[in-house]
Amino acid sequence: MSKVRIYTLAKDLGVENARMLEILDGLGVAYKSVSSTIEEDTVELIKQILEEEGAAQAAPEAAQAADAQGPQAQGSAPQGPAAQAVAQAQPAAAQAVAEPEAATAEQASSEPAAREIPHRAPVVTIMGHVDHGKTSLLDYIRKTRVAAKEAGGITQHVGAFEAKTSKGRIVFIDTPGHEAFTTIRARGANVADIAIIVIAADDSLMPQTREAIAHAQAAKVPMIVAINKVDLPQADPERVKTDLTQLNLVPEEYGGDLIVVPVSAKTGEGVEDLLEYISLTAELEDLRADPKGEFSGVVIEGKVDKQAGVLATVMVQEGTLRVGDFLVVGESYGKIKAMTDSAGARIKDAGPSTPVQVLGFSAVPASGEKVQSAKNEHAAREVIATRADVRRDEENARDRRRNPRTLEDIM
Ligand code: GTP
Ligand code: MG
């Protein structure tokens, strides 16, 4: 063994990637991402640090006392070997204060300021050229068959789905590959934490692949490339990698830090690896949201259903959405009459990173619009009135710039 990737080492040693990076920061070792490689000497040092840490934690009271220092202590730079040694040297002192310290920790955690905001599931957008297999890949992950049921096999709208995978809950947004839907796709990238760029191995980079890459880059979301259809005899994954390099996106195995995973939506090959990379990336992003906080969300899509009325898919980003809540979108509001999850089941409430279909909007909201909630109908109307005022002021100002009426307007 000469060099080893950070995430491989993390897995082998059974620690979180984030912890591994903390240790590297503490040692002053430079890296680009978890897929960067590190030298053997560094590996030895890391093992030593973790061993010492393990020894410190073997005395449970000492560990408890360390926990009692609260989130600041956890979030701070890694404690070097020296600090660990000190912790080890004082087990008796730690034991003596363990009980009262633990009580303080409990008190502190019941205060909102000290409460840790919980992790949330990652929202992953699947983008790429038409027919490269985005929907099929999602189908495989969800074990359903959406692509086969689509009119003409083309995704016409942005769909959002929750998937319970071996790596925990992941929320996927499927975007249309057709050029005409560029706007929706651009918005799709904005609600996403991670972008999967699907590239068919028999077709390589196409115009909408480049567009999708540009969207992900503009939205500054981490990108993972899934080279799909590797089951086909004419599949040429190497060509895809070379083509990516031309765009300055250098795959890991060529010495860069772009994660590239060969997959087949048909056979399922590589899909587990893809899920693993998604959860690795999500872990590093340290995604958190407070289900008890103020609600905010984004409209994924809105439509009119002849029977039900206005339906909208909303992604909950912060807080919790409940049936009966008042929602404000742009200059319209509505009261949630009913809500369903992405599997179509009726639900009463939905926390962060949950796509829900909401019944009760008074007008069809546009994709990408922000959704807020209001305490009651009166409050909702007030928010809308203020927004309408702001809009009219802006329109008037724009009018005056175009057709100045007074000297003041010209100035
Ligand atoms: P749009 O929504 O139109 O952009 O297409 P898409 O990217 O969602 O592609 P879709 O999943 O609809 O797949 C397009 C075609 O490729 C279908 O006929 C699929 O059966 C086929 N396909 C998708 N993935 C694979 C794969 O891994 N291997 C093979 N052999 N065929 C695949
Ligand atoms: Mg599709």
XYZ file of C-alpha atoms and ligand atoms in Angstrom:
444
model
C 0.000 0.000 0.000
C 1.476 3.314 -0.993
C -1.374 5.790 -1.410
C -4.961 5.460 -0.264
C -8.158 7.405 -0.907
C -9.607 9.277 2.042
C -13.054 7.683 1.831
C -11.590 4.203 1.521
C -9.541 4.752 4.631
C -12.572 6.190 6.457
C -14.571 3.107 5.576
C -11.768 0.729 6.574
C -11.315 2.454 9.905
C -15.053 2.843 10.516
C -15.097 6.630 10.960
C -17.136 9.326 9.241
C -15.563 11.119 6.295
C -16.148 14.448 7.979
C -14.068 13.257 10.960
C -11.331 12.106 8.626
C -11.163 15.546 7.010
C -11.064 17.179 10.445
C -8.044 15.105 11.340
C -6.349 15.969 8.032
C -7.049 19.664 8.630
C -5.548 19.289 12.067
C -2.444 17.710 10.582
C -2.256 20.401 7.918
C -2.544 17.867 5.104
C -3.926 19.311 1.864
C -6.713 17.487 0.002
C -9.311 18.355 -2.632
C -12.106 15.995 -1.715
C -12.732 12.673 0.013
C -11.560 10.977 -3.130
C -8.107 12.556 -2.854
C -5.310 10.186 -1.984
C -3.024 10.481 1.009
C 0.458 9.169 1.740
C 1.228 6.127 3.822
C 2.911 8.251 6.537
C -0.286 10.244 6.949
C -2.328 7.052 7.141
C -0.127 5.884 10.006
C -0.579 9.203 11.816
C -4.360 9.053 11.407
C -4.464 5.520 12.764
C -2.444 6.645 15.763
C -4.800 9.569 16.447
C -7.864 7.359 16.179
C -6.308 4.760 18.440
C -5.661 7.376 21.093
C -9.202 8.666 20.653
C -10.530 5.143 21.051
C -8.555 4.709 24.247
C -9.968 7.965 25.625
C -13.477 6.830 24.823
C -12.932 3.469 26.461
C -13.492 5.280 29.750
C -17.176 6.126 29.232
C -17.315 8.830 31.901
C -14.440 10.668 30.288
C -16.255 10.566 26.989
C -19.428 11.832 28.634
C -17.540 14.742 30.148
C -16.137 15.565 26.713
C -19.644 15.460 25.236
C -20.858 17.795 27.937
C -18.678 20.515 26.480
C -21.374 20.810 23.859
C -21.446 21.244 20.109
C -18.713 23.905 20.092
C -16.203 21.348 21.255
C -17.322 18.897 18.581
C -17.243 21.454 15.820
C -13.817 22.825 16.673
C -10.551 21.786 15.102
C -9.494 18.254 15.878
C -7.719 17.717 19.139
C -4.192 16.654 18.352
C -2.464 13.690 19.879
C -1.240 15.911 22.694
C -4.758 16.905 23.691
C -5.808 13.282 23.577
C -2.954 12.353 25.842
C -4.062 14.961 28.379
C -7.616 13.639 28.275
C -6.302 10.167 28.936
C -4.148 11.323 31.813
C -7.113 12.678 33.766
C -9.703 9.928 33.914
C -10.221 10.342 37.671
C -10.993 14.037 37.421
C -13.352 13.447 34.551
C -15.125 10.727 36.491
C -15.595 12.969 39.507
C -17.425 15.638 37.541
C -19.216 13.347 35.135
C -22.655 13.508 36.727
C -23.179 17.245 37.182
C -21.576 17.872 33.772
C -24.002 15.503 32.087
C -26.918 17.281 33.714
C -25.693 20.622 32.358
C -25.467 19.136 28.908
C -29.090 18.060 29.101
C -30.186 21.513 30.200
C -28.187 23.118 27.435
C -29.659 20.851 24.779
C -33.206 21.753 25.791
C -32.494 25.401 24.968
C -33.184 26.186 21.300
C -29.845 27.932 20.763
C -27.884 24.928 21.930
C -30.092 22.344 20.229
C -28.362 20.660 17.311
C -30.189 21.033 14.018
C -30.868 17.488 12.777
C -29.538 16.063 9.547
C -31.865 15.891 6.585
C -31.991 13.646 3.531
C -30.105 14.851 0.435
C -32.065 16.177 -2.549
C -30.491 14.820 -5.722
C -31.307 16.115 -9.209
C -30.867 13.756 -12.128
C -29.890 15.657 -15.265
C -28.620 14.802 -18.701
C -29.338 14.469 -22.390
C -32.671 13.148 -23.661
C -32.941 9.330 -23.618
C -29.687 8.818 -21.728
C -31.670 6.896 -19.098
C -32.429 9.311 -16.242
C -35.937 8.015 -15.566
C -34.855 4.394 -16.020
C -32.088 4.855 -13.485
C -34.572 6.282 -10.990
C -36.946 3.442 -11.760
C -34.264 0.963 -10.895
C -33.552 2.759 -7.639
C -37.237 2.978 -6.772
C -37.938 -0.462 -8.204
C -40.852 0.966 -10.168
C -41.551 1.437 -13.826
C -42.277 5.083 -14.537
C -40.315 5.373 -17.802
C -42.342 2.620 -19.483
C -45.605 4.429 -18.657
C -44.537 7.861 -19.938
C -46.095 9.206 -23.123
C -43.465 8.722 -25.826
C -40.975 7.790 -23.125
C -40.111 11.436 -22.612
C -40.311 13.049 -19.205
C -42.547 16.095 -19.612
C -42.376 17.537 -16.155
C -40.168 17.629 -13.110
C -41.041 14.777 -10.806
C -39.817 14.420 -7.259
C -39.584 11.118 -5.470
C -38.474 9.815 -2.138
C -36.526 6.604 -2.205
C -35.698 4.444 0.742
C -32.361 2.980 -0.210
C -29.772 0.850 1.496
C -28.023 4.164 2.251
C -31.028 5.808 3.905
C -33.643 8.181 2.562
C -32.675 10.013 -0.622
C -34.918 12.464 -2.472
C -34.580 12.472 -6.250
C -35.764 15.029 -8.753
C -36.159 13.736 -12.294
C -35.833 16.458 -14.901
C -36.803 16.358 -18.553
C -33.964 15.837 -20.983
C -35.587 17.735 -23.798
C -34.178 21.125 -24.741
C -37.584 22.827 -24.461
C -37.552 22.270 -20.734
C -34.309 24.033 -19.994
C -35.973 26.575 -17.712
C -37.537 24.016 -15.428
C -34.302 22.125 -15.326
C -32.405 25.232 -14.375
C -34.757 25.618 -11.420
C -34.468 21.931 -10.653
C -30.778 22.384 -10.046
C -31.483 25.058 -7.456
C -33.405 22.895 -5.025
C -30.778 20.205 -5.305
C -27.897 19.396 -2.977
C -26.229 17.049 -5.439
C -26.493 16.724 -9.220
C -26.192 13.389 -10.997
C -25.229 13.886 -14.623
C -26.371 10.849 -16.577
C -24.366 10.165 -19.731
C -25.146 7.209 -21.985
C -22.018 5.158 -22.628
C -22.964 4.667 -26.291
C -23.537 8.352 -26.962
C -21.133 10.275 -24.687
C -21.421 14.053 -24.193
C -24.354 15.674 -25.999
C -25.610 19.294 -26.068
C -27.940 18.830 -23.097
C -25.234 17.012 -21.165
C -23.074 20.143 -21.399
C -26.077 22.253 -20.426
C -26.768 20.069 -17.402
C -23.111 20.331 -16.340
C -23.282 24.117 -16.727
C -26.435 24.237 -14.560
C -24.834 22.168 -11.829
C -21.724 24.339 -11.937
C -23.769 27.561 -11.838
C -25.805 26.264 -8.897
C -22.520 25.253 -7.213
C -23.835 21.800 -6.356
C -21.454 18.870 -6.205
C -21.633 16.727 -9.308
C -21.474 12.971 -9.751
C -21.323 11.506 -13.251
C -23.216 8.271 -13.898
C -22.110 6.642 -17.146
C -25.269 4.703 -18.006
C -26.061 1.829 -20.381
C -22.715 0.101 -19.787
C -24.544 -3.168 -20.553
C -24.721 -2.261 -24.255
C -22.117 -3.935 -26.507
C -21.279 -0.579 -28.095
C -20.803 1.088 -24.685
C -17.560 3.051 -24.471
C -17.159 4.447 -20.944
C -13.515 5.386 -21.598
C -14.582 7.743 -24.352
C -17.025 9.456 -21.963
C -14.200 9.982 -19.468
C -11.892 11.403 -22.128
C -14.659 13.705 -23.367
C -15.243 14.930 -19.799
C -11.544 15.718 -19.467
C -11.881 18.036 -22.469
C -14.338 20.080 -20.373
C -11.767 20.263 -17.580
C -13.734 17.718 -15.589
C -11.105 15.162 -14.711
C -12.299 11.770 -13.418
C -10.669 10.403 -10.277
C -8.873 7.615 -12.057
C -7.213 10.200 -14.307
C -5.977 12.028 -11.228
C -8.821 14.511 -10.897
C -11.605 14.682 -8.350
C -14.707 14.058 -10.446
C -16.587 11.009 -9.233
C -17.583 8.875 -12.216
C -19.669 5.732 -11.711
C -20.395 3.257 -14.534
C -23.974 2.010 -14.192
C -26.707 0.184 -16.016
C -30.327 1.053 -15.330
C -31.158 -2.194 -17.101
C -29.070 -4.682 -15.120
C -28.581 -2.591 -11.982
C -24.805 -2.833 -12.258
C -23.086 -0.021 -10.347
C -26.313 1.366 -8.856
C -25.261 0.454 -5.299
C -21.939 2.261 -5.886
C -23.822 5.307 -7.115
C -25.969 5.335 -3.961
C -22.825 4.971 -1.885
C -21.225 7.995 -3.582
C -24.412 10.009 -3.082
C -24.444 9.283 0.628
C -20.704 10.015 0.879
C -21.170 13.367 -0.817
C -24.228 14.173 1.317
C -22.318 13.353 4.475
C -19.621 15.851 3.528
C -22.183 18.531 2.721
C -23.464 18.144 6.302
C -27.063 18.841 5.284
C -29.293 19.948 8.124
C -32.744 21.460 8.551
C -34.952 22.108 11.524
C -38.356 20.372 11.423
C -39.412 22.661 14.296
C -38.319 25.835 12.487
C -40.356 28.206 10.345
C -41.643 26.481 7.218
C -40.169 27.270 3.825
C -40.292 25.324 0.605
C -40.074 25.483 -3.174
C -42.624 24.657 -5.854
C -41.365 21.804 -8.025
C -44.381 21.933 -10.324
C -47.985 23.050 -10.384
C -50.913 21.857 -12.468
C -54.693 21.830 -12.666
C -56.445 18.531 -12.148
C -59.959 18.517 -13.641
C -61.415 16.804 -10.595
C -59.239 17.869 -7.702
C -58.395 21.453 -8.695
C -54.966 23.048 -8.362
C -52.270 20.576 -7.389
C -48.688 21.497 -6.641
C -45.609 19.500 -5.790
C -43.744 21.299 -3.051
C -40.350 20.452 -1.616
C -40.262 21.109 2.123
C -36.894 22.716 2.891
C -37.275 23.959 6.466
C -39.880 23.375 9.157
C -42.919 21.145 8.851
C -45.888 21.464 6.535
C -49.284 20.425 7.931
C -52.751 19.964 6.494
C -54.704 23.108 7.378
C -51.675 25.446 7.074
C -51.982 28.620 5.027
C -49.473 28.886 2.213
C -48.325 31.965 0.358
C -46.775 31.714 -3.101
C -46.059 34.888 -5.013
C -49.262 36.871 -4.797
C -51.650 34.064 -4.077
C -52.410 31.975 -1.030
C -54.291 28.850 -0.146
C -55.125 26.543 2.694
C -53.829 22.983 2.481
C -56.860 20.733 2.124
C -54.955 17.522 1.568
C -51.412 16.326 1.130
C -49.887 13.163 -0.372
C -46.330 11.862 -0.345
C -44.475 10.860 -3.510
C -45.867 7.332 -3.277
C -49.390 8.778 -3.333
C -50.196 8.073 0.329
C -52.211 10.644 2.280
C -50.132 12.365 4.926
C -50.916 14.976 7.584
C -47.471 16.529 7.943
C -44.130 16.599 6.136
C -40.690 17.587 7.404
C -37.526 18.828 5.630
C -36.449 17.206 2.343
C -39.905 15.797 1.662
C -41.594 16.301 -1.692
C -45.364 16.509 -1.206
C -48.306 17.033 -3.460
C -50.509 19.748 -2.016
C -54.172 20.403 -2.729
C -55.513 23.835 -1.846
C -53.601 26.501 -3.813
C -55.934 29.080 -5.344
C -53.794 29.597 -8.458
C -51.278 27.350 -10.224
C -47.874 28.212 -8.776
C -44.851 28.319 -11.088
C -41.946 25.894 -10.770
C -39.145 27.291 -8.693
C -41.336 29.695 -6.692
C -40.723 30.046 -2.973
C -43.489 28.884 -0.632
C -44.007 30.316 2.825
C -46.650 29.697 5.429
C -48.838 32.146 7.318
C -50.529 31.791 10.706
C -54.027 32.406 9.352
C -55.926 33.748 6.384
C -55.590 37.355 7.554
C -51.790 37.075 7.826
C -51.642 35.429 4.402
C -53.620 38.291 2.830
C -51.331 40.826 4.456
C -48.196 39.198 3.038
C -49.775 39.216 -0.429
C -50.885 42.864 -0.155
C -47.335 43.895 0.748
C -45.918 41.925 -2.157
C -48.409 43.498 -4.584
C -47.406 46.974 -3.333
C -43.721 46.229 -3.825
C -44.372 44.901 -7.318
C -46.451 47.958 -8.324
C -43.748 50.304 -7.021
C -41.132 48.452 -9.038
C -43.302 48.513 -12.162
C -43.920 52.253 -11.788
C -40.235 52.909 -11.332
C -39.449 50.879 -14.459
C -42.137 52.758 -16.402
C -40.680 56.095 -15.389
C -37.212 55.053 -16.444
C -38.610 54.155 -19.879
C -40.998 57.124 -20.261
C -39.784 59.925 -17.995
C -42.610 62.385 -17.245
C -40.905 64.890 -14.978
C -37.414 66.239 -14.521
C -37.210 64.186 -11.320
C -37.850 60.990 -13.301
C -35.002 61.858 -15.660
C -32.633 62.495 -12.764
P -35.973 11.833 -21.176
O -36.866 11.852 -19.991
O -36.714 11.824 -22.461
O -34.912 12.859 -21.147
O -35.199 10.419 -21.201
P -34.483 9.688 -20.007
O -33.097 10.194 -19.865
O -35.331 9.696 -18.788
O -34.353 8.211 -20.584
P -35.280 6.956 -20.291
O -35.069 6.476 -18.915
O -36.655 7.257 -20.705
O -34.559 5.880 -21.231
C -34.459 6.056 -22.619
C -34.282 4.712 -23.287
O -33.037 4.103 -22.925
C -35.353 3.694 -22.900
O -35.698 2.951 -24.030
C -34.668 2.812 -21.885
O -35.174 1.520 -21.846
C -33.235 2.820 -22.375
N -32.259 2.643 -21.284
C -32.158 3.402 -20.171
N -31.163 2.962 -19.398
C -30.621 1.892 -20.023
C -29.531 0.999 -19.713
O -28.846 1.102 -18.695
N -29.256 0.036 -20.624
C -29.972 -0.116 -21.772
N -29.621 -1.090 -22.600
N -30.983 0.690 -22.089
C -31.320 1.694 -21.225
Mg -37.015 10.768 -18.369
